[in-house]
Tab-separated table of C-alpha atoms in Angstrom:
chain	number	residue	atom	x	y	z
A	1	UNK	CA	-12.830	4.160	11.481
A	2	UNK	CA	-12.612	5.412	7.915
A	3	UNK	CA	-11.887	1.904	6.571
A	4	UNK	CA	-10.115	1.948	3.198
A	5	UNK	CA	-9.697	5.349	1.594
A	6	UNK	CA	-8.486	6.111	-1.919
A	7	UNK	CA	-7.425	9.301	-3.634
A	8	UNK	CA	-8.077	10.744	-6.105
A	9	UNK	CA	-11.636	9.740	-7.014
A	10	UNK	CA	-11.227	10.697	-10.650
A	11	UNK	CA	-8.249	11.453	-12.852
A	12	UNK	CA	-7.603	12.061	-16.535
A	13	UNK	CA	-4.075	11.417	-17.781
A	14	UNK	CA	-2.388	11.949	-21.100
A	15	UNK	CA	-0.521	9.065	-22.715
A	16	UNK	CA	2.961	8.799	-21.223
A	17	UNK	CA	2.203	10.689	-18.021
A	18	UNK	CA	2.736	9.119	-14.627
A	19	UNK	CA	0.748	9.204	-11.413
A	20	UNK	CA	0.332	7.548	-8.048
A	21	UNK	CA	-2.977	6.241	-6.739
A	22	UNK	CA	-3.084	6.495	-2.977
A	23	UNK	CA	-4.608	3.898	-0.649
A	24	UNK	CA	-4.765	3.992	3.140
A	25	UNK	CA	-6.465	1.698	5.638
A	26	UNK	CA	-6.911	2.289	9.363
A	27	UNK	CA	-7.897	-1.247	10.407
A	28	UNK	CA	-4.327	-2.486	10.989
A	29	UNK	CA	-4.774	-5.104	8.260
A	30	UNK	CA	-1.738	-7.026	7.116
A	31	UNK	CA	-2.981	-7.795	3.610
A	32	UNK	CA	-3.624	-5.130	1.005
A	33	UNK	CA	-4.586	-5.457	-2.650
A	34	UNK	CA	-4.924	-3.447	-5.834
A	35	UNK	CA	-7.501	-4.443	-8.437
A	36	UNK	CA	-8.663	-2.988	-11.694
A	37	UNK	CA	-12.197	-3.339	-13.001
A	38	UNK	CA	-12.943	-2.806	-16.667
A	39	UNK	CA	-16.567	-2.186	-17.736
A	40	UNK	CA	-18.680	-5.334	-17.459
A	41	UNK	CA	-15.721	-7.398	-16.319
A	42	UNK	CA	-14.614	-8.981	-13.083
A	43	UNK	CA	-11.943	-7.488	-10.881
A	44	UNK	CA	-8.378	-8.377	-11.816
A	45	UNK	CA	-5.604	-8.420	-9.213
A	46	UNK	CA	-2.685	-6.128	-10.029
A	47	UNK	CA	-0.477	-6.398	-6.934
A	48	UNK	CA	-0.895	-7.442	-3.349
A	49	UNK	CA	1.041	-7.175	-0.108
A	50	UNK	CA	1.088	-9.476	2.928
A	51	UNK	CA	2.695	-6.907	5.184
A	52	UNK	CA	4.963	-3.886	5.315
A	53	UNK	CA	7.947	-4.324	3.033
A	54	UNK	CA	6.488	-7.306	1.156
A	55	UNK	CA	4.726	-7.093	-2.204
A	56	UNK	CA	3.942	-9.572	-4.958
A	57	UNK	CA	2.515	-9.545	-8.465
A	58	UNK	CA	-1.048	-10.467	-9.271
A	59	UNK	CA	-2.603	-11.376	-12.612
A	60	UNK	CA	-2.025	-8.074	-14.451
A	61	UNK	CA	1.045	-6.284	-13.004
A	62	UNK	CA	2.571	-4.940	-16.224
A	63	UNK	CA	2.738	-1.149	-16.308
A	64	UNK	CA	2.327	-0.784	-12.543
A	65	UNK	CA	4.508	-0.646	-9.455
A	66	UNK	CA	3.729	-0.699	-5.741
A	67	UNK	CA	5.438	-0.176	-2.424
A	68	UNK	CA	4.436	-0.920	1.169
A	69	UNK	CA	6.583	1.052	3.563
A	70	UNK	CA	3.944	1.117	6.312
A	71	UNK	CA	1.054	-1.111	7.360
A	72	UNK	CA	-1.437	1.627	6.520
A	73	UNK	CA	-0.374	2.742	3.033
A	74	UNK	CA	-0.196	0.881	-0.275
A	75	UNK	CA	0.287	3.293	-3.203
A	76	UNK	CA	0.017	2.165	-6.828
A	77	UNK	CA	2.306	3.821	-9.368
A	78	UNK	CA	1.655	4.146	-13.106
A	79	UNK	CA	4.882	5.150	-14.825
A	80	UNK	CA	3.923	5.566	-18.491
A	81	UNK	CA	0.164	5.783	-18.797
A	82	UNK	CA	-1.409	3.977	-21.752
A	83	UNK	CA	-5.050	3.936	-22.970
A	84	UNK	CA	-5.251	0.263	-21.930
A	85	UNK	CA	-4.918	1.416	-18.315
A	86	UNK	CA	-8.232	3.262	-18.481
A	87	UNK	CA	-10.209	1.527	-15.748
A	88	UNK	CA	-11.575	1.792	-12.230
A	89	UNK	CA	-8.995	0.922	-9.606
A	90	UNK	CA	-9.945	-0.533	-6.241
A	91	UNK	CA	-7.774	-0.936	-3.205
A	92	UNK	CA	-8.742	-3.496	-0.574
A	93	UNK	CA	-7.467	-4.907	2.693
A	94	UNK	CA	-7.969	-7.899	4.955
A	95	UNK	CA	-6.568	-9.175	8.223
A	96	UNK	CA	-5.415	-12.468	6.776
A	97	UNK	CA	-5.097	-13.848	3.274
A	98	UNK	CA	-8.286	-14.575	1.364
A	99	UNK	CA	-7.878	-18.334	1.759
A	100	UNK	CA	-8.889	-17.659	5.361
A	101	UNK	CA	-12.392	-16.814	6.457
A	102	UNK	CA	-11.962	-13.113	7.003
A	103	UNK	CA	-13.654	-10.191	5.421
A	104	UNK	CA	-12.080	-8.149	2.667
A	105	UNK	CA	-12.830	-4.432	2.702
A	106	UNK	CA	-12.750	-2.307	-0.430
A	107	UNK	CA	-12.156	1.372	-0.969
A	108	UNK	CA	-14.499	3.540	-3.069
A	109	UNK	CA	-12.327	3.320	-6.178
A	110	UNK	CA	-10.402	5.665	-8.472
A	111	UNK	CA	-11.740	6.179	-11.994
A	112	UNK	CA	-8.811	6.713	-14.340
A	113	UNK	CA	-9.026	7.752	-17.976
A	114	UNK	CA	-5.954	7.841	-20.213
A	115	UNK	CA	-6.313	9.864	-23.410
B	1	UNK	CA	-7.428	-22.386	-15.717
B	2	UNK	CA	-9.480	-21.254	-12.746
B	3	UNK	CA	-12.763	-19.738	-13.837
B	4	UNK	CA	-15.900	-18.347	-12.238
B	5	UNK	CA	-19.004	-17.960	-14.376
B	6	UNK	CA	-22.105	-16.121	-13.236
B	7	UNK	CA	-25.593	-16.163	-14.646
B	8	UNK	CA	-27.658	-14.429	-15.676
B	9	UNK	CA	-25.580	-11.479	-16.818
B	10	UNK	CA	-28.429	-9.147	-15.914
B	11	UNK	CA	-31.839	-9.462	-14.325
B	12	UNK	CA	-34.830	-7.185	-13.848
B	13	UNK	CA	-37.435	-7.937	-11.181
B	14	UNK	CA	-40.278	-6.121	-9.475
B	15	UNK	CA	-39.951	-4.872	-5.941
B	16	UNK	CA	-41.026	-7.481	-3.416
B	17	UNK	CA	-40.220	-10.440	-5.652
B	18	UNK	CA	-37.556	-13.060	-4.971
B	19	UNK	CA	-34.664	-13.932	-7.265
B	20	UNK	CA	-31.753	-16.348	-7.486
B	21	UNK	CA	-28.345	-15.685	-8.969
B	22	UNK	CA	-26.024	-18.489	-10.053
B	23	UNK	CA	-22.282	-19.028	-9.828
B	24	UNK	CA	-20.356	-21.970	-11.315
B	25	UNK	CA	-16.647	-22.361	-10.761
B	26	UNK	CA	-13.705	-24.531	-11.721
B	27	UNK	CA	-11.286	-23.240	-9.057
B	28	UNK	CA	-9.330	-26.045	-7.450
B	29	UNK	CA	-8.361	-26.745	-4.756
B	30	UNK	CA	-11.213	-24.856	-3.188
B	31	UNK	CA	-10.837	-22.719	-0.082
B	32	UNK	CA	-13.890	-20.483	0.092
B	33	UNK	CA	-16.556	-18.721	-1.928
B	34	UNK	CA	-17.642	-15.144	-1.354
B	35	UNK	CA	-20.555	-13.103	-2.577
B	36	UNK	CA	-20.193	-9.348	-2.818
B	37	UNK	CA	-22.672	-6.572	-3.534
B	38	UNK	CA	-21.364	-3.669	-5.573
B	39	UNK	CA	-23.478	-0.546	-5.866
B	40	UNK	CA	-22.888	1.607	-8.935
B	41	UNK	CA	-19.778	3.741	-8.503
B	42	UNK	CA	-18.712	2.093	-5.241
B	43	UNK	CA	-16.457	-0.680	-4.053
B	44	UNK	CA	-17.750	-4.223	-3.418
B	45	UNK	CA	-19.142	-5.049	0.015
B	46	UNK	CA	-18.985	-8.555	1.440
B	47	UNK	CA	-22.307	-10.406	1.845
B	48	UNK	CA	-21.281	-13.975	2.713
B	49	UNK	CA	-18.209	-16.197	2.952
B	50	UNK	CA	-18.604	-19.981	2.732
B	51	UNK	CA	-16.069	-22.724	3.194
B	52	UNK	CA	-16.118	-26.261	1.840
B	53	UNK	CA	-18.139	-27.631	4.738
B	54	UNK	CA	-20.893	-25.007	4.615
B	55	UNK	CA	-24.016	-25.574	2.517
B	56	UNK	CA	-25.853	-22.397	3.282
B	57	UNK	CA	-25.261	-19.016	4.881
B	58	UNK	CA	-27.634	-16.115	5.390
B	59	UNK	CA	-27.184	-12.389	5.788
B	60	UNK	CA	-30.578	-10.795	6.294
B	61	UNK	CA	-32.605	-11.236	3.098
B	62	UNK	CA	-29.594	-12.742	1.313
B	63	UNK	CA	-29.048	-16.505	1.433
B	64	UNK	CA	-26.111	-18.164	-0.277
B	65	UNK	CA	-25.875	-21.888	-0.961
B	66	UNK	CA	-22.868	-23.952	-1.907
B	67	UNK	CA	-22.584	-27.366	-3.520
B	68	UNK	CA	-18.875	-28.144	-3.477
B	69	UNK	CA	-19.403	-31.432	-5.307
B	70	UNK	CA	-20.938	-29.808	-8.387
B	71	UNK	CA	-18.970	-26.578	-7.859
B	72	UNK	CA	-22.052	-24.416	-7.876
B	73	UNK	CA	-23.307	-21.635	-5.667
B	74	UNK	CA	-26.424	-19.521	-5.653
B	75	UNK	CA	-27.442	-16.271	-4.019
B	76	UNK	CA	-31.124	-15.978	-3.194
B	77	UNK	CA	-32.622	-12.573	-2.475
B	78	UNK	CA	-35.949	-12.561	-0.675
B	79	UNK	CA	-38.554	-9.789	-0.836
B	80	UNK	CA	-36.401	-7.570	-3.005
B	81	UNK	CA	-36.100	-3.852	-2.341
B	82	UNK	CA	-35.122	-0.986	-4.616
B	83	UNK	CA	-31.834	-0.760	-2.723
B	84	UNK	CA	-30.965	-4.288	-3.868
B	85	UNK	CA	-30.299	-2.886	-7.344
B	86	UNK	CA	-26.571	-3.535	-7.767
B	87	UNK	CA	-24.028	-5.887	-9.245
B	88	UNK	CA	-23.519	-9.156	-7.355
B	89	UNK	CA	-20.107	-10.706	-7.633
B	90	UNK	CA	-19.072	-14.269	-6.895
B	91	UNK	CA	-15.438	-14.795	-5.866
B	92	UNK	CA	-13.715	-18.134	-5.358
B	93	UNK	CA	-10.366	-18.504	-3.610
B	94	UNK	CA	-7.992	-21.387	-3.957
B	95	UNK	CA	-5.939	-22.431	-0.960
B	96	UNK	CA	-2.794	-22.698	-3.064
B	97	UNK	CA	-2.205	-18.976	-2.926
B	98	UNK	CA	-3.691	-16.894	-0.147
B	99	UNK	CA	-3.369	-13.649	-2.010
B	100	UNK	CA	-5.271	-14.484	-5.190
B	101	UNK	CA	-8.907	-15.092	-5.925
B	102	UNK	CA	-10.921	-15.516	-9.111
B	103	UNK	CA	-13.712	-13.008	-9.606
B	104	UNK	CA	-16.819	-13.582	-11.663
B	105	UNK	CA	-18.018	-10.846	-14.006
B	106	UNK	CA	-21.077	-10.238	-11.846
B	107	UNK	CA	-24.840	-10.230	-12.286
B	108	UNK	CA	-26.478	-6.827	-12.596
B	109	UNK	CA	-29.775	-6.790	-10.736
B	110	UNK	CA	-32.337	-4.064	-11.287
B	111	UNK	CA	-35.322	-3.888	-8.946
B	112	UNK	CA	-38.199	-1.831	-10.300
B	113	UNK	CA	-41.108	-0.378	-8.305
């Protein structure tokens, strides 16, 4: 099993450009999450999904969009990149919600810089 | 507002020594507390998950404790190794919303030879 995979690993965007961060998991997990991690700070939840076709906002959703057409894939879309979106983005998945005792698995991250 | 505070912010120890990291939280109602290890440039990896009724849980040289009354947790690392150098993150989940947890800012541990 590859676990949670993310592409690309690194990306530099110009202000106003758009891009999609890809996330795929092969563990048949229902729950998937997108976080951002700014230097020296804790992870902040952007969006999450409890299953195919269902998504919901997290703490910091502004400027982002998601979709969940399949169990495996949970792409994150940035429509108009801004310098404030410079961060490391992590995708994660779990069988059940985090209120349950089940492990959450993280991808390796995408480092995004907006200039 | 739900908060998770970790201390110290950073710590340097010599290889072979023990250390303890602290986590205080105000998340309520409480569901569980997780400790993650995050190596530089990588995603977090789960170390332990503790529920309200659990006081202690071990994973090899890592032992987490939980005092739900005082809302404190600690992560004790025994006989540290160079590979323990990482950021350790405390995460507390409320049972009001299964999809959201509160992450601490982490403690950066450096183990020197």
